[in-house]
Coordinates of C-alpha atoms in Angstrom, one line a residue:
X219 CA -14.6 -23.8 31.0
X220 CA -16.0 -25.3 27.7
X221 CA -14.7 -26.4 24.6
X222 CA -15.5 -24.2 21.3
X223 CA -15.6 -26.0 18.0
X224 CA -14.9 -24.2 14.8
X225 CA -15.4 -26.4 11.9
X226 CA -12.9 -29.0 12.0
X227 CA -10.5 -27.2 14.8
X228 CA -11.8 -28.1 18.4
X229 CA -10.3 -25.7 21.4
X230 CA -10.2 -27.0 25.0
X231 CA -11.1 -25.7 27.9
X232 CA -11.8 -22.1 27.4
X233 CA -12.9 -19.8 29.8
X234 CA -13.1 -16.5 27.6
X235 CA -13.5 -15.0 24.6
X236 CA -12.7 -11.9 22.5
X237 CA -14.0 -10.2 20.3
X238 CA -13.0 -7.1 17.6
X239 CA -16.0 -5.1 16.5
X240 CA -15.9 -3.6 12.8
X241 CA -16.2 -6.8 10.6
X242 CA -17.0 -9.1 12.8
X243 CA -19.5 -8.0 15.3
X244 CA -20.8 -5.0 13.1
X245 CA -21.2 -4.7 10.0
X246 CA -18.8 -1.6 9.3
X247 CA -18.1 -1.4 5.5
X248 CA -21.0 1.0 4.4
X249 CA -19.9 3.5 7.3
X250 CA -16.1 3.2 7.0
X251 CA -16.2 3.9 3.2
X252 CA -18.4 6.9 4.0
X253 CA -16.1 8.0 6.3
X254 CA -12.9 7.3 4.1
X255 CA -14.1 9.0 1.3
X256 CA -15.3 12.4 3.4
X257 CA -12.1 12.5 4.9
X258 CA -10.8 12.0 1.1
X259 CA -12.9 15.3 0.1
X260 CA -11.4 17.0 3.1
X261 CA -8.4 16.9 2.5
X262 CA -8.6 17.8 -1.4
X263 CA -10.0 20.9 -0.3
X264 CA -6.6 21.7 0.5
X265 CA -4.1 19.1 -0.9
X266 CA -5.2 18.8 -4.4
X267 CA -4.8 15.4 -5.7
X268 CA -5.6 14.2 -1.9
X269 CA -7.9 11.1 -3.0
X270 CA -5.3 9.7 -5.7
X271 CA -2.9 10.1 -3.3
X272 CA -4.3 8.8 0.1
X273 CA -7.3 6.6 -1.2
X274 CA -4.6 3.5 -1.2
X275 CA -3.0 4.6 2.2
X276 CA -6.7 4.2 3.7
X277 CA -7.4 0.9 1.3
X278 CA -10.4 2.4 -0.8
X279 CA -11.9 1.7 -3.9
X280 CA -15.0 2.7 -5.2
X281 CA -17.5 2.3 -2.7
X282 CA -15.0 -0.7 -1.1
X283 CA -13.0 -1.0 1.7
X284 CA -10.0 -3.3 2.2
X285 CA -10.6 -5.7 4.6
X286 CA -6.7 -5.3 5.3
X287 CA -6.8 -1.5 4.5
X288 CA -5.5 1.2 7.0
X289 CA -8.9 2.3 7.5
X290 CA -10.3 -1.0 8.6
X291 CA -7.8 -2.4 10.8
X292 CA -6.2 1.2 12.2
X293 CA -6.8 3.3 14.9
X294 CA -8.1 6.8 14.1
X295 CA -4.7 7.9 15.6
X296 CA -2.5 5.2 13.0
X297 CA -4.7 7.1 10.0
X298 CA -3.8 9.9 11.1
X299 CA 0.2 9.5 11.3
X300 CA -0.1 7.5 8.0
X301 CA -1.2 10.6 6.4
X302 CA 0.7 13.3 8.0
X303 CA 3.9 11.1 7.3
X304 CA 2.6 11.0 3.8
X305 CA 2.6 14.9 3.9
X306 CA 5.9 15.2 5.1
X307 CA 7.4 13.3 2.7
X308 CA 6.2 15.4 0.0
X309 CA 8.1 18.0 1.5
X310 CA 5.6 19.7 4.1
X311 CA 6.4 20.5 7.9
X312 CA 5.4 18.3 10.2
X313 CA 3.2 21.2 12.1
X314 CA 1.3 21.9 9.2
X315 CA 0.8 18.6 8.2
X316 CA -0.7 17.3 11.6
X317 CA -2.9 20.6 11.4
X318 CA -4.6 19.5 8.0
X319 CA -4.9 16.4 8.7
X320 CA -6.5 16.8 12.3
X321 CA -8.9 19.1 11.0
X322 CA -10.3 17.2 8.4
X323 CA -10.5 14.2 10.3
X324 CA -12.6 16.2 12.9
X325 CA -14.5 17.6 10.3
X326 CA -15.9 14.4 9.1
X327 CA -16.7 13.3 12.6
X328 CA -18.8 16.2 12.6
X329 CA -20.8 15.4 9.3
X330 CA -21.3 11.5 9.6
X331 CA -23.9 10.7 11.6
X332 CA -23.6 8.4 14.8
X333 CA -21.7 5.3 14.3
X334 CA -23.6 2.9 16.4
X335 CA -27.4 2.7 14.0
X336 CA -25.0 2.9 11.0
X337 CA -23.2 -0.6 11.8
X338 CA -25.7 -3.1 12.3
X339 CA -25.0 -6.0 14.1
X340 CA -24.2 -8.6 12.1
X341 CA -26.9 -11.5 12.5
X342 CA -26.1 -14.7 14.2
X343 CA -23.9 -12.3 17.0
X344 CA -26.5 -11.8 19.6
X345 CA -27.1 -15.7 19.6
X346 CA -23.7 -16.5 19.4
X347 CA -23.0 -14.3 22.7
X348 CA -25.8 -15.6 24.3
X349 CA -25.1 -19.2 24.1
X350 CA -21.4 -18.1 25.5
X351 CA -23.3 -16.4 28.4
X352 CA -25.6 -19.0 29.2
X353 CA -22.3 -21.4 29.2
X354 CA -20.4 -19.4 31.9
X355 CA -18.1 -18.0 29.2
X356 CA -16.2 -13.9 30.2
X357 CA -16.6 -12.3 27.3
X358 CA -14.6 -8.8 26.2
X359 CA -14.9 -6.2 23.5
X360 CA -11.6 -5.3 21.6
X361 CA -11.0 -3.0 19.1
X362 CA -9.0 -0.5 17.4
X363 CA -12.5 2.1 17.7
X364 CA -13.0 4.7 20.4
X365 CA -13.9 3.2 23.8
X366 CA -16.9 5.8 23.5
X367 CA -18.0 4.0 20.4
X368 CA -17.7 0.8 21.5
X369 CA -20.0 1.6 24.7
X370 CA -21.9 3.3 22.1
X371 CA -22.1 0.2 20.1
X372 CA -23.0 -2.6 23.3
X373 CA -25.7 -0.1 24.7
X374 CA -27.3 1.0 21.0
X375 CA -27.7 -2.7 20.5
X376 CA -28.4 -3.8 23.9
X377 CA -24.7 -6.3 24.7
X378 CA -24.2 -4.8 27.8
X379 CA -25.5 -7.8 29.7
X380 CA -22.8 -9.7 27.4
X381 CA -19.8 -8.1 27.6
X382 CA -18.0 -8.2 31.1
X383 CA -14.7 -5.4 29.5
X384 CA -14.9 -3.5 26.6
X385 CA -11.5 -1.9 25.5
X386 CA -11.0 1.0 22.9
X387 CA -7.8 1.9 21.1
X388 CA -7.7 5.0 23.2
X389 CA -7.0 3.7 26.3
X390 CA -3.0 3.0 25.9
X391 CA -2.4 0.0 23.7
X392 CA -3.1 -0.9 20.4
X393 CA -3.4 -4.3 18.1
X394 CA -1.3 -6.3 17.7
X395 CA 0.8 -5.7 21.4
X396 CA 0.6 -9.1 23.0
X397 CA 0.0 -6.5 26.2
X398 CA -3.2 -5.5 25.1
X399 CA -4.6 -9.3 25.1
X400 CA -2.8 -10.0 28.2
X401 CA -4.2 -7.3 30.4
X402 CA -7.6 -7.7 28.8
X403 CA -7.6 -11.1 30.0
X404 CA -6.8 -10.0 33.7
X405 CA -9.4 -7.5 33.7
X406 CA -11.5 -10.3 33.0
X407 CA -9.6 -12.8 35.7
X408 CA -8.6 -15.5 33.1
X409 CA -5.9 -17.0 31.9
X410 CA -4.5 -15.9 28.3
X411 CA -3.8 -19.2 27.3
X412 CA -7.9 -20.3 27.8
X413 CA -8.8 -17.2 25.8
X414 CA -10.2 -17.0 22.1
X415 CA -9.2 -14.3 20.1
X416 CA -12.2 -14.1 17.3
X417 CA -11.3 -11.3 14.7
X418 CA -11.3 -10.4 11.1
X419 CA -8.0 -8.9 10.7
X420 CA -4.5 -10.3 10.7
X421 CA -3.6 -7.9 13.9
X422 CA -6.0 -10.2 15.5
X423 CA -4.4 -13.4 15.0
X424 CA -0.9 -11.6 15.7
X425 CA -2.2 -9.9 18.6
X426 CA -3.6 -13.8 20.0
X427 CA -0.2 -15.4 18.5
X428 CA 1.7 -13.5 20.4
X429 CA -0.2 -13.2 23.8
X430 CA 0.1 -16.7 23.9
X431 CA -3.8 -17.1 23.6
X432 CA -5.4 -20.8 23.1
X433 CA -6.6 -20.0 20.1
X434 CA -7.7 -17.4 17.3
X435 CA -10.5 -17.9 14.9
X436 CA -10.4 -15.5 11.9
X437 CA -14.4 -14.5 10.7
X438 CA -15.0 -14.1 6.7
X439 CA -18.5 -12.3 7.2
X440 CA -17.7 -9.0 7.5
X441 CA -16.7 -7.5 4.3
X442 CA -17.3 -7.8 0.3
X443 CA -14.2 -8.9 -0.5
X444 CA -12.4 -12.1 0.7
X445 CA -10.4 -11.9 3.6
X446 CA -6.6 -14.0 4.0
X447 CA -5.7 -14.9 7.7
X448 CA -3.3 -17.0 6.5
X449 CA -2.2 -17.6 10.5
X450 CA -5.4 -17.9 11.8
X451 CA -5.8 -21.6 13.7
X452 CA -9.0 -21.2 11.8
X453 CA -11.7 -19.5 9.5
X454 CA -15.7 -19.6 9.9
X455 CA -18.1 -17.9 7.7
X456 CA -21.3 -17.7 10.0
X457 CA -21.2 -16.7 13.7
X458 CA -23.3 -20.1 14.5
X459 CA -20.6 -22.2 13.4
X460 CA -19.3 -21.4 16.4
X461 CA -20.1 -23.7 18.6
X462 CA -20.3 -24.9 22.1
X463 CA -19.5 -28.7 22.6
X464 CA -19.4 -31.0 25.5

């Protein structure tokens, strides 16, 4: 176990730590508002009006993302039923709705091209997972992406050696369950309440809250615009004022 100090907030005796991906391992706006906005053109094609209408459901703005937004913090599968609720609301079945929607978000997969050399990783990571290595430290992967990115992801920037469990949003549970932290942490054989969440969304810091976690650190790097985690224990701005101390 070591001790992790994050400016002025010192946290004991931890034995593993956490980590999301888009905004705070990988620098995920450039792609995500790419994406937002073909998915935005998709569905125009047949719901006219489709960006006015959906551009605030997915938290886009120009060539912005919210750091907050849908399309930031959700699941491909929460966009989706955001949407198609959307849709039925205006007075459309629910068949047709999920139809539309599906497609166009299948669509775009199919025109971007591969996430992984479009998210760079953001610098100070690799050294910051290193030193956490080199301490004895588990390490896991946690995000609301596609395990098959995330894998993607480690092995296009070479983390594998890093990260002892990466988890996806596919595989059953979502942020912010408390259950997802908790059986993260006993894949990787460690107690919840030595483990560091390190995020840069608020379903982050719920999602540690709740699991009882020892601590949660909230990360400002990730996006143009400010980020508020008002419940996070604390907030860094560089990955190397994360620290190891004795």
């Amino acid at each position: 176990m070591v001790n992790i100090r994050c400016g002025d907030r010192c946290f004991e005796a931890v034995e593993a730590v956490l980590f999301d991906k888009d905004g705070t391992l990988a620098n995920s706006e450039a792609f995500l508002s790419q994406l937002g906005q073909l998915r935005l053109r998709l569905l125009e094609s047949t719901l006219p009006n489709a960006t006015a209408i959906f551009s605030k459901v997915f938290g886009i703005e120009g060539d912005r993302v919210d750091p907050a937004g849908l399309l930031a913090v959700g699941s491909r599968q929460a966009n989706i039923a955001a949407i198609v609720e959307q849709l039925i609301r205006s007075g459309m079945e629910q068949a047709a709705a999920t139809a539309i929607v599906q497609s166009a978000f299948l669509k775009a997969d199919q025109d971007l091209p591969r996430k992984a050399p479009e998210t760079p990783l953001i610098p100070g990571c690799r050294e910051l997972l290193h030193r956490f290595t080199d301490q004895g430290v588990r390490i896991g992967l946690l995000s609301s992406d596609v395990t098959a990115n995330l894998h993607d992801f480690a092995a296009y920037y070479g983390l594998d050696p890093y990260l002892q469990v990466i988890v996806g949003a596919d595989q059953g549970l979502v942020k912010p369950d408390p259950l997802l932290m908790k059986r993260t942490c006993q894949r990787l054989n460690v107690a919840v309440e030595n483990t560091l969440m390190i995020g840069d969304a608020e379903t982050d810091i719920r999602m540690a809250r709740s699991a009882g976690a020892g601590g949660s650190v909230g990360v400002s790097w990730g996006w143009q615009s400010s980020i508020c985690l008002p419940e996070a224990d604390v907030i860094v701005h560089h990955p190397l004022e994360i620290q190891i101390v004795s």
